[in-house]
XYZ file of C-alpha atoms in Angstrom:
669
model
C 35.951 -4.503 -9.457
C 33.854 -6.436 -11.960
C 30.750 -8.589 -11.560
C 29.722 -10.812 -14.475
C 26.092 -11.796 -14.993
C 23.760 -13.421 -17.478
C 20.685 -11.180 -17.660
C 18.650 -13.979 -19.226
C 19.216 -16.172 -16.159
C 17.405 -15.121 -12.985
C 19.679 -17.181 -10.732
C 22.705 -15.472 -12.246
C 21.138 -12.071 -11.531
C 20.382 -13.006 -7.904
C 23.927 -14.333 -7.473
C 25.323 -11.029 -8.785
C 23.139 -9.052 -6.361
C 24.369 -11.120 -3.401
C 27.971 -10.753 -4.567
C 27.576 -6.982 -4.849
C 26.062 -6.697 -1.354
C 28.901 -8.821 0.060
C 31.446 -6.454 -1.503
C 29.717 -3.335 -0.124
C 29.597 -4.795 3.393
C 33.277 -5.773 3.407
C 35.914 -3.848 5.380
C 38.080 -3.806 2.261
C 35.479 -1.873 0.270
C 34.914 0.568 3.138
C 38.603 1.452 2.982
C 38.856 1.212 -0.818
C 35.519 2.344 -2.321
C 35.534 2.106 -6.098
C 33.365 1.622 -9.172
C 31.636 -1.744 -9.567
C 31.567 -2.689 -13.247
C 28.642 -4.914 -14.284
C 29.245 -7.000 -17.395
C 26.776 -9.258 -19.176
C 28.147 -12.500 -20.644
C 26.360 -11.783 -23.927
C 26.296 -7.989 -24.246
C 29.436 -6.862 -22.449
C 29.521 -3.932 -20.016
C 25.955 -2.764 -19.481
C 24.750 0.362 -21.259
C 21.380 2.100 -21.531
C 20.663 0.092 -24.705
C 19.434 -2.805 -22.550
C 16.678 -0.686 -20.995
C 13.170 -1.018 -22.362
C 11.845 2.033 -20.500
C 14.121 5.064 -20.284
C 12.072 7.671 -18.448
C 13.799 6.998 -15.103
C 17.188 6.779 -16.850
C 16.612 10.196 -18.419
C 15.581 11.646 -15.078
C 18.690 10.313 -13.309
C 21.073 11.373 -16.100
C 19.921 14.987 -15.690
C 21.202 14.918 -12.091
C 24.192 12.568 -12.271
C 26.309 13.116 -15.366
C 28.502 10.018 -15.053
C 26.092 7.118 -15.666
C 27.872 3.795 -15.231
C 27.050 0.113 -15.639
C 26.160 -0.352 -11.944
C 23.291 2.143 -12.221
C 22.173 0.573 -15.521
C 21.987 -2.774 -13.731
C 19.825 -1.275 -10.969
C 17.485 0.284 -13.559
C 17.255 -3.097 -15.282
C 16.378 -4.754 -11.944
C 13.585 -2.219 -11.512
C 12.389 -3.015 -15.025
C 12.489 -6.745 -14.216
C 10.306 -6.082 -11.190
C 13.122 -6.958 -8.807
C 12.844 -3.719 -6.927
C 13.120 -5.384 -3.532
C 16.539 -6.732 -4.505
C 17.540 -3.314 -5.858
C 16.487 -1.751 -2.551
C 18.745 -4.197 -0.654
C 21.717 -2.786 -2.572
C 20.518 0.793 -1.984
C 20.199 0.118 1.754
C 23.740 -1.226 2.050
C 25.097 1.679 -0.010
C 23.305 4.140 2.285
C 25.059 2.621 5.323
C 28.397 2.782 3.494
C 27.993 6.408 2.372
C 27.169 7.517 5.893
C 30.600 6.282 7.008
C 32.650 7.871 4.212
C 34.401 11.158 4.952
C 36.617 11.433 1.875
C 34.961 14.007 -0.405
C 36.168 12.051 -3.461
C 33.778 9.247 -2.533
C 30.854 11.197 -1.073
C 28.628 10.422 -4.058
C 29.574 6.826 -4.789
C 26.331 4.888 -5.191
C 24.136 7.938 -4.510
C 22.746 7.737 -8.057
C 21.628 4.162 -7.293
C 19.913 5.178 -4.051
C 18.261 8.102 -5.869
C 17.005 5.792 -8.644
C 15.513 3.240 -6.224
C 13.891 6.010 -4.149
C 12.447 7.637 -7.274
C 11.053 4.357 -8.591
C 9.444 3.732 -5.201
C 9.424 6.570 -2.653
C 8.806 3.909 0.013
C 12.584 3.418 0.002
C 13.408 7.129 0.243
C 14.572 6.641 3.844
C 17.743 5.240 2.245
C 18.345 8.644 0.664
C 18.123 10.417 4.022
C 20.091 7.677 5.804
C 22.973 7.994 3.298
C 23.830 11.569 4.318
C 26.870 11.842 6.567
C 26.127 14.216 9.471
C 29.622 15.746 9.167
C 30.241 17.105 5.698
C 32.248 19.923 4.195
C 30.295 22.989 3.099
C 30.868 22.126 -0.565
C 29.568 18.554 -0.104
C 26.566 19.832 1.836
C 25.667 22.223 -0.971
C 25.940 19.507 -3.629
C 23.889 17.024 -1.621
C 21.293 19.659 -0.717
C 20.814 20.346 -4.420
C 20.225 16.636 -5.113
C 17.812 16.101 -2.216
C 15.945 19.305 -3.032
C 15.444 18.093 -6.577
C 14.168 14.762 -5.272
C 11.583 16.423 -3.007
C 10.479 18.871 -5.704
C 10.056 15.998 -8.141
C 8.236 13.626 -5.769
C 6.681 16.237 -3.435
C 6.201 15.700 0.282
C 4.301 12.477 0.939
C 4.095 9.981 3.798
C 7.027 8.168 2.164
C 9.304 11.054 1.140
C 8.975 12.476 4.657
C 11.491 9.714 5.520
C 14.213 11.715 3.750
C 13.834 14.533 6.290
C 13.574 12.302 9.368
C 16.426 9.921 8.450
C 18.790 12.741 7.442
C 20.965 13.684 10.452
C 22.786 16.573 8.798
C 21.189 19.626 10.409
C 22.170 22.108 7.687
C 20.688 19.974 4.901
C 17.611 19.312 7.019
C 17.004 23.037 7.481
C 17.149 23.551 3.716
C 14.712 20.700 3.127
C 12.332 22.163 5.692
C 12.088 25.305 3.551
C 10.339 23.286 0.809
C 6.836 23.821 2.241
C 7.347 21.081 4.831
C 5.380 23.008 7.440
C 2.413 23.186 5.054
C 2.536 19.427 4.520
C 2.817 18.641 8.237
C -0.214 20.791 8.972
C -2.391 18.602 6.729
C -4.722 16.300 8.704
C -2.960 13.271 10.119
C 0.530 14.168 8.917
C 2.008 14.923 12.335
C 0.838 11.469 13.403
C 2.652 9.974 10.397
C 5.708 12.068 11.258
C 5.801 10.702 14.806
C 5.501 7.127 13.548
C 8.500 7.627 11.259
C 10.527 8.990 14.166
C 9.584 5.946 16.270
C 10.545 3.642 13.404
C 13.908 5.328 12.935
C 14.730 5.306 16.644
C 13.296 1.849 17.181
C 15.810 0.877 19.873
C 13.972 1.663 23.062
C 12.025 4.655 21.780
C 8.282 4.085 21.933
C 5.576 6.151 20.272
C 4.643 7.395 23.780
C 8.121 8.779 24.271
C 7.946 10.520 20.923
C 4.694 12.098 22.048
C 6.311 13.264 25.296
C 9.142 14.904 23.401
C 6.713 16.739 21.136
C 4.720 17.981 24.127
C 7.945 19.070 25.849
C 8.844 21.159 22.797
C 5.798 23.392 23.463
C 4.462 22.589 20.077
C 2.676 24.580 17.529
C 4.631 22.292 15.215
C 6.867 24.887 13.638
C 9.858 23.599 11.697
C 12.161 25.010 14.385
C 10.285 23.054 17.066
C 10.429 19.870 15.037
C 14.186 20.178 14.483
C 14.674 20.827 18.215
C 12.625 17.750 19.043
C 14.627 15.611 16.624
C 17.891 16.808 18.179
C 16.468 16.128 21.644
C 15.435 12.623 20.625
C 18.904 11.860 19.260
C 20.526 12.981 22.536
C 18.089 11.094 24.768
C 18.266 8.024 22.569
C 22.018 7.802 23.142
C 21.525 8.147 26.895
C 18.599 5.746 27.119
C 19.794 3.067 24.699
C 23.182 1.757 25.638
C 24.264 -1.585 24.263
C 21.357 -3.556 25.748
C 19.581 -6.424 24.105
C 15.861 -5.716 23.979
C 12.751 -6.986 22.298
C 9.581 -5.177 21.281
C 6.336 -6.540 19.846
C 4.915 -3.989 17.407
C 1.781 -5.765 16.201
C -0.089 -8.942 17.130
C -3.337 -10.790 16.490
C -4.735 -14.251 17.012
C -7.650 -16.401 15.918
C -8.571 -20.075 15.866
C -6.806 -20.268 12.504
C -3.650 -18.217 13.111
C -1.406 -16.680 15.776
C 0.699 -13.870 14.352
C 2.885 -11.071 15.667
C 5.676 -8.802 14.459
C 8.661 -7.974 16.618
C 11.977 -6.120 16.619
C 15.089 -7.132 18.549
C 17.841 -4.706 19.511
C 21.047 -6.685 19.151
C 24.750 -5.810 18.973
C 25.125 -8.007 15.872
C 23.360 -10.746 13.918
C 22.467 -13.286 16.594
C 20.982 -16.769 16.850
C 17.713 -16.744 18.763
C 15.555 -19.523 20.187
C 11.789 -19.479 19.790
C 10.041 -21.619 22.387
C 6.323 -22.419 22.140
C 4.387 -23.801 25.117
C 1.131 -25.183 23.750
C -1.673 -27.672 24.405
C -0.660 -31.268 23.902
C -0.524 -32.138 20.209
C -0.960 -35.429 18.383
C 2.675 -36.366 19.168
C 1.985 -35.783 22.880
C 4.286 -32.759 22.844
C 3.605 -29.737 25.019
C 6.657 -27.673 24.023
C 8.174 -26.916 20.619
C 11.494 -25.175 19.982
C 13.438 -23.978 16.966
C 16.375 -21.671 16.274
C 16.832 -18.910 13.720
C 19.041 -15.898 13.075
C 17.887 -12.349 13.767
C 19.346 -9.030 12.567
C 19.453 -5.911 14.737
C 16.479 -3.649 14.084
C 14.910 -5.921 11.474
C 11.125 -6.401 11.604
C 10.471 -10.121 12.031
C 7.182 -11.974 11.802
C 6.121 -15.038 13.799
C 3.238 -17.199 12.556
C 1.703 -20.313 14.065
C -1.388 -22.289 13.122
C -2.931 -23.505 16.420
C -3.555 -27.264 16.388
C -6.294 -26.901 18.977
C -7.871 -24.598 21.554
C -5.926 -23.643 24.686
C -3.159 -21.322 25.881
C -0.148 -20.781 23.611
C 2.914 -19.022 25.078
C 5.604 -17.877 22.646
C 8.985 -16.968 24.169
C 11.923 -15.555 22.209
C 15.272 -16.096 23.919
C 18.849 -14.949 23.289
C 21.473 -17.078 25.063
C 18.780 -18.379 27.379
C 17.520 -14.907 28.289
C 13.847 -14.282 27.406
C 13.368 -11.023 25.481
C 9.755 -11.467 24.406
C 7.002 -13.521 25.995
C 3.493 -13.430 24.550
C 0.434 -15.447 25.623
C -2.505 -16.241 23.369
C -5.775 -17.825 24.481
C -7.238 -19.720 21.557
C -10.882 -20.679 21.912
C -13.139 -22.773 19.758
C -15.242 -20.718 17.393
C -18.297 -19.237 19.032
C -21.281 -17.605 17.455
C -20.818 -13.857 17.108
C -23.554 -11.697 18.567
C -24.080 -7.962 18.811
C -26.658 -5.903 20.679
C -27.621 -2.332 21.632
C -26.976 -0.736 18.238
C -27.467 3.053 18.293
C -27.196 5.617 15.478
C -25.448 8.708 16.818
C -23.519 11.900 16.241
C -20.207 12.087 18.086
C -17.950 14.875 19.330
C -14.966 13.389 17.471
C -13.651 10.073 16.171
C -11.707 9.031 19.279
C -12.468 6.025 21.463
C -13.651 8.347 24.231
C -15.953 10.413 22.042
C -19.200 11.514 23.632
C -22.409 11.085 21.673
C -25.834 12.521 21.038
C -28.833 11.431 18.927
C -28.099 11.481 15.190
C -29.196 14.634 13.346
C -26.545 15.568 10.798
C -23.907 14.066 8.517
C -21.912 17.303 8.775
C -20.650 16.248 12.228
C -18.878 12.988 13.165
C -21.491 10.239 12.799
C -21.812 6.488 12.999
C -22.970 3.660 15.237
C -22.320 2.451 18.778
C -22.787 -1.244 19.463
C -21.889 -3.948 21.947
C -20.210 -7.258 21.169
C -21.988 -9.895 23.234
C -19.933 -12.893 22.098
C -17.520 -14.026 19.427
C -15.429 -11.802 17.170
C -16.813 -9.035 15.008
C -15.402 -7.397 11.904
C -16.472 -3.866 11.010
C -16.375 -2.475 7.481
C -17.161 1.069 6.431
C -17.810 1.761 2.764
C -18.048 5.337 1.584
C -17.522 7.456 -1.516
C -13.915 8.399 -2.205
C -12.715 11.179 0.056
C -10.019 13.386 -1.394
C -7.054 14.147 0.835
C -5.175 16.826 -1.055
C -1.430 16.569 -0.614
C 0.998 18.869 -2.363
C 1.335 16.703 -5.439
C -1.704 14.486 -5.730
C -5.131 13.462 -4.540
C -5.150 10.262 -2.518
C -8.538 8.688 -1.986
C -9.767 5.683 -0.073
C -13.127 4.024 0.010
C -12.980 1.439 2.767
C -12.081 1.367 6.431
C -11.737 -1.899 8.290
C -11.695 -2.703 11.996
C -11.702 -5.848 14.082
C -13.483 -5.933 17.407
C -11.870 -8.894 19.102
C -13.293 -8.732 22.610
C -16.641 -8.522 24.313
C -17.382 -4.847 24.937
C -18.871 -1.655 23.513
C -17.429 0.041 20.430
C -17.936 3.077 18.223
C -17.716 3.038 14.437
C -17.346 6.682 13.455
C -16.780 8.687 10.299
C -15.467 12.215 10.930
C -16.041 14.619 8.002
C -13.594 17.112 9.518
C -10.706 14.787 8.683
C -11.203 15.412 4.967
C -10.768 18.483 2.805
C -13.515 17.645 0.378
C -16.241 15.919 2.367
C -19.368 15.336 0.306
C -22.293 13.728 2.152
C -23.651 10.873 0.103
C -23.851 7.130 0.561
C -22.156 5.454 3.547
C -22.563 1.819 4.544
C -21.562 0.472 7.952
C -21.356 -3.330 8.078
C -20.811 -5.621 11.043
C -19.926 -9.179 10.074
C -18.699 -12.338 11.706
C -14.922 -12.557 11.628
C -14.778 -14.676 8.481
C -17.433 -12.465 6.821
C -19.715 -15.460 6.393
C -22.560 -13.823 8.305
C -23.889 -10.272 8.104
C -24.794 -9.222 11.643
C -25.866 -5.632 11.002
C -26.054 -3.178 8.113
C -26.535 0.549 8.623
C -26.843 3.019 5.746
C -26.385 6.790 5.997
C -27.525 8.625 2.900
C -27.884 12.251 1.899
C -28.838 12.833 -1.723
C -25.847 14.549 -3.350
C -27.637 15.130 -6.666
C -29.685 18.271 -7.269
C -30.717 17.485 -10.819
C -34.342 17.772 -11.913
C -35.316 16.086 -15.155
C -37.961 16.976 -17.691
C -37.719 13.870 -19.871
C -36.747 10.250 -19.883
C -33.818 11.054 -22.182
C -32.350 13.534 -19.691
C -32.729 11.018 -16.906
C -31.074 8.337 -19.008
C -28.077 10.574 -19.780
C -27.684 11.287 -16.057
C -27.951 7.556 -15.351
C -25.041 6.763 -17.683
C -22.796 9.342 -15.986
C -23.830 8.129 -12.543
C -23.021 4.519 -13.447
C -19.464 5.476 -14.438
C -18.967 7.476 -11.242
C -20.205 4.618 -9.070
C -18.069 2.051 -10.893
C -15.070 4.226 -10.045
C -16.002 3.980 -6.354
C -16.155 0.178 -6.344
C -13.454 -1.367 -4.189
C -11.469 -3.548 -6.602
C -9.894 -5.720 -3.910
C -13.296 -6.718 -2.564
C -15.237 -6.781 -5.825
C -15.422 -10.575 -6.019
C -16.575 -10.785 -2.388
C -19.298 -8.182 -2.833
C -20.268 -7.716 -6.473
C -21.237 -4.076 -7.226
C -21.763 -3.340 -3.512
C -21.217 0.425 -3.752
C -23.281 0.771 -6.934
C -26.240 -1.289 -5.700
C -26.204 0.437 -2.320
C -26.413 3.959 -3.687
C -29.064 3.128 -6.290
C -31.206 1.464 -3.629
C -31.087 4.642 -1.526
C -32.063 6.702 -4.567
C -34.976 4.336 -5.203
C -36.152 4.864 -1.606
C -36.519 8.619 -2.134
C -38.129 8.152 -5.603
C -35.311 10.088 -7.238
C -36.046 8.788 -10.745
C -39.364 9.996 -12.202
C -39.295 8.570 -15.728
C -37.147 5.430 -15.702
C -38.449 2.344 -13.906
C -36.347 0.404 -11.454
C -36.169 -2.543 -13.838
C -34.905 -0.318 -16.673
C -32.259 1.164 -14.412
C -31.082 -2.164 -13.008
C -30.919 -3.644 -16.523
C -28.844 -0.681 -17.768
C -26.439 -0.849 -14.818
C -25.805 -4.573 -15.235
C -25.419 -4.307 -19.013
C -22.766 -1.600 -18.649
C -21.082 -3.493 -15.793
C -20.833 -6.607 -17.930
C -18.757 -4.676 -20.468
C -16.805 -2.694 -17.851
C -15.645 -5.478 -15.507
C -13.909 -8.711 -16.479
C -16.732 -10.718 -14.917
C -19.608 -10.329 -12.470
C -18.870 -13.638 -10.791
C -18.731 -13.471 -7.035
C -20.722 -13.252 -3.847
C -23.993 -11.313 -3.705
C -25.240 -10.482 -0.213
C -28.548 -11.955 0.965
C -30.072 -8.535 1.594
C -29.641 -7.475 -2.066
C -32.933 -6.999 -3.915
C -33.796 -10.115 -6.025
C -34.032 -7.925 -9.132
C -30.322 -7.129 -8.856
C -29.504 -10.761 -8.089
C -31.365 -12.096 -11.097
C -29.824 -9.586 -13.518
C -26.294 -10.216 -12.217
C -26.698 -13.996 -12.302
C -27.918 -13.799 -15.901
C -24.484 -12.376 -16.829
C -22.408 -14.745 -14.729
C -20.435 -17.332 -16.660
C -17.230 -19.272 -16.194
C -14.290 -16.946 -16.710
C -10.835 -18.102 -17.727
C -9.272 -15.407 -15.531
C -10.049 -13.886 -12.151
C -9.268 -10.199 -11.646
C -8.008 -9.734 -8.080
C -7.372 -6.001 -8.201
C -7.148 -3.127 -10.644
C -6.231 0.533 -10.686
C -3.062 2.538 -10.129
C -0.078 0.699 -8.691
C 3.068 1.755 -6.875
C 6.372 0.067 -6.205
C 6.197 -2.437 -3.387
C 8.686 -2.953 -0.568
C 7.647 -6.538 0.113
C 8.670 -8.214 -3.123
C 7.336 -11.748 -3.334
C 8.917 -14.023 -5.907
C 5.559 -15.767 -6.274
C 4.220 -12.539 -7.763
C 5.885 -11.789 -11.034
C 5.700 -7.996 -10.730
C 6.678 -6.178 -7.537
C 3.972 -3.544 -7.605
C 1.394 -2.900 -4.932
C -2.054 -1.601 -5.640
C -4.676 0.565 -4.019
C -3.786 4.078 -4.905
C -6.512 3.611 -7.451
C -7.721 7.199 -7.255
C -4.302 8.797 -7.316
C -4.119 11.108 -10.288
C -1.881 9.697 -12.985
C 1.338 11.368 -14.051
C 4.336 10.449 -16.160
C 5.844 7.332 -14.624
C 2.534 6.040 -13.243
C 1.815 2.312 -13.433
C -1.778 1.166 -13.745
C -3.421 -2.081 -14.647
C -4.656 -5.387 -13.246
C -3.524 -8.225 -11.014
C -5.153 -11.524 -11.924
C -5.049 -15.320 -11.710
C -5.544 -17.855 -14.451
C -8.459 -20.217 -13.872
C -6.833 -23.577 -12.981
C -9.777 -25.421 -14.513
C -8.700 -24.095 -17.912
C -4.952 -23.725 -17.599
C -2.648 -26.373 -16.156
C 0.585 -24.761 -17.379
C 2.004 -21.292 -17.977
C 0.769 -19.741 -21.216
C 1.973 -17.201 -23.771
C -0.371 -14.231 -23.949
C -0.806 -11.079 -25.973
C -1.504 -7.891 -23.988
C -3.450 -5.028 -25.529
C -4.092 -1.631 -23.933
C -6.204 0.972 -25.708
C -7.849 4.321 -25.110
C -10.672 5.622 -27.292
C -11.750 9.259 -27.399
C -14.292 10.736 -29.801
C -14.565 7.336 -31.532
C -10.828 7.370 -32.276
C -8.168 5.139 -30.756
C -5.486 7.500 -29.533
C -3.613 4.762 -27.661
C -3.382 1.188 -28.957
C -0.395 -0.885 -27.821
C 0.155 -4.637 -27.955
C 2.978 -6.782 -26.572
C 3.690 -10.422 -25.738
C 4.058 -11.791 -22.222
C 3.779 -14.946 -20.113
C 0.929 -15.703 -17.692
C 1.700 -18.075 -14.853
C -0.772 -20.740 -13.839
C 0.447 -20.994 -10.238
C 1.336 -17.369 -9.516
C -0.509 -14.101 -9.313
C 0.057 -12.143 -12.523
C 0.056 -8.422 -13.157
C -0.908 -6.787 -16.449
C 0.288 -3.197 -16.198
C 0.916 -0.188 -18.388
C 3.314 2.653 -17.603
C 2.756 6.233 -18.735
C 6.106 7.180 -20.236
C 5.518 10.520 -21.931
C 3.095 13.408 -22.351
C 1.316 11.755 -25.267
C 0.327 8.797 -23.080
C -0.771 11.017 -20.180
C -4.484 10.844 -20.990
C -7.580 10.686 -18.815
C -10.461 8.440 -19.795
C -11.609 4.831 -19.896
C -8.618 2.632 -20.691
C -9.389 -0.884 -21.891
C -7.149 -3.813 -20.973
C -7.477 -7.044 -22.969
C -5.519 -10.276 -22.652
C -5.456 -12.822 -25.493
C -4.452 -16.470 -25.565
C -4.319 -17.954 -29.064
C -6.456 -15.069 -30.379
C -9.140 -15.679 -27.729
C -9.828 -12.803 -25.338
C -9.520 -14.297 -21.828
C -9.576 -11.041 -19.847
C -11.090 -7.601 -20.399
C -11.312 -4.763 -17.925
C -11.895 -1.028 -18.156
C -9.935 1.254 -15.826
C -10.871 4.896 -15.404
C -7.868 7.227 -15.130
C -7.712 10.912 -14.200
C -4.785 13.276 -14.655
């Protein structure tokens, strides 16, 4: 079979993808699986010559010797940031492979699934799902070798754990479990992740509570043997409990004056037309009920959104053939002023909702605040230095936790140091804001000086200051930088000022130095500065604020994204910004063009450089397009050992020789 495409035409590429998926899903192909040849109208049958980046190609060719045009096409899709589309093909191939029993076709398309899973481990469930539970010993051995290599290459993570859970071949699963899986599952929080994956896999009638019951019934100390027994038990009970019934489950919901939103899954025998009925307050057309129809796929996560036209009760009912499967009510009220009271600083026994408390004494035990919501809706934010959660292959760090307190009542906001391997008491900021963050309702700082340095001169203090600035810039939350300019940095320096940490440098000298360095480090210092910030900081920041032709939305290390959005020209998702870089890592910036300057898409020149010991050891430039009405991404991929360098990488974007964006990104290896 042959599919012809024009790689220079996006619509042609999308048409080819849809054609390929249609072929895979056909009964004819199930009974006659064969090679799909992909041919470009200009270049002929696709070869590796069309690939700009060949690191993934080299990796795949070491495992699968027969590299064909269909895999080349998938690798090109990944390069073109069409990974979501590539994953659609991988998903359909995984369903096909699971049904094939002929050993001559056991590996058809497996190289494609492997490539997509390697490019983005989020899709690695396809790799586990593709394994037929009933295989010959020879096929099991060959597939075990491939899956083992995948796990060794990508290590156990929250995503690659899907391979183990979705694989229903017990012999292969036992071999995978030998790859230090027990060690990984004993890391904090990993059993919880494991249970969630099981619930997701067995979504038809199997709740998280049932998963918990099965684990308890297995008399757990969470050995691999216990886990395999539980998985077998779940498969048996799932068959008994989930006959061919049509069911609906809401998995997440929220509502506000601006938006009603919930996600749901329907268990259906096949793709089915559903009716969504909305009972609502009378609208401007004097309607009290709205209806519309749509198609729903079995097991697919769907999202419902509605912008309320006024306060009142909204009832959303999802029906199949007149039978209601889901019925959700939402009470939408006019905005009310948010108020909090009875704020207490405490130590807690743990981080659960039922934690008991005592007066605060130590940051070595769970600590935080207890408060009551008197009216309105409250948003809680917790800023803290990066905590390192060591997994087998990398260090994942986070620096913000977010919670919404939607109802009147009493709540805890707790940080538990026992959840982290490398807990270092330092600066922690608990914020309570109105729901839209327009009003700061309470700010609580916990601080324990982490620095033991004593200085004998102003020069020594200044050298320490420069190192501290870099460390604090690394802790800034890039996604919220524009909302709270230099929040982490200002917060920690203010706590150091309170304890008179600096003996030689004045506060004005320090603030001036911080802002001067920040002005060269970040693309701009434009953005919101909280009212409680010292005027000295405000004045220095405002002196550096100027109209910028670009707005940096996020920066750091990126990973492949499941939810590809065609309005974003690169399907990468951010926020593993502290993950240590390795070969194959993407890092860079997502940004918008300032519409006041740019009315149309523009040609740009991208430059990425790294300077060490006053010598540029990396200096690469390439041409690209920046879109005026889309979010852009300016990323660099580490392709070989030479490029695997820690340090301060500088990203610059030029339009007609004018630098319109500059940002430094600190990378560790």
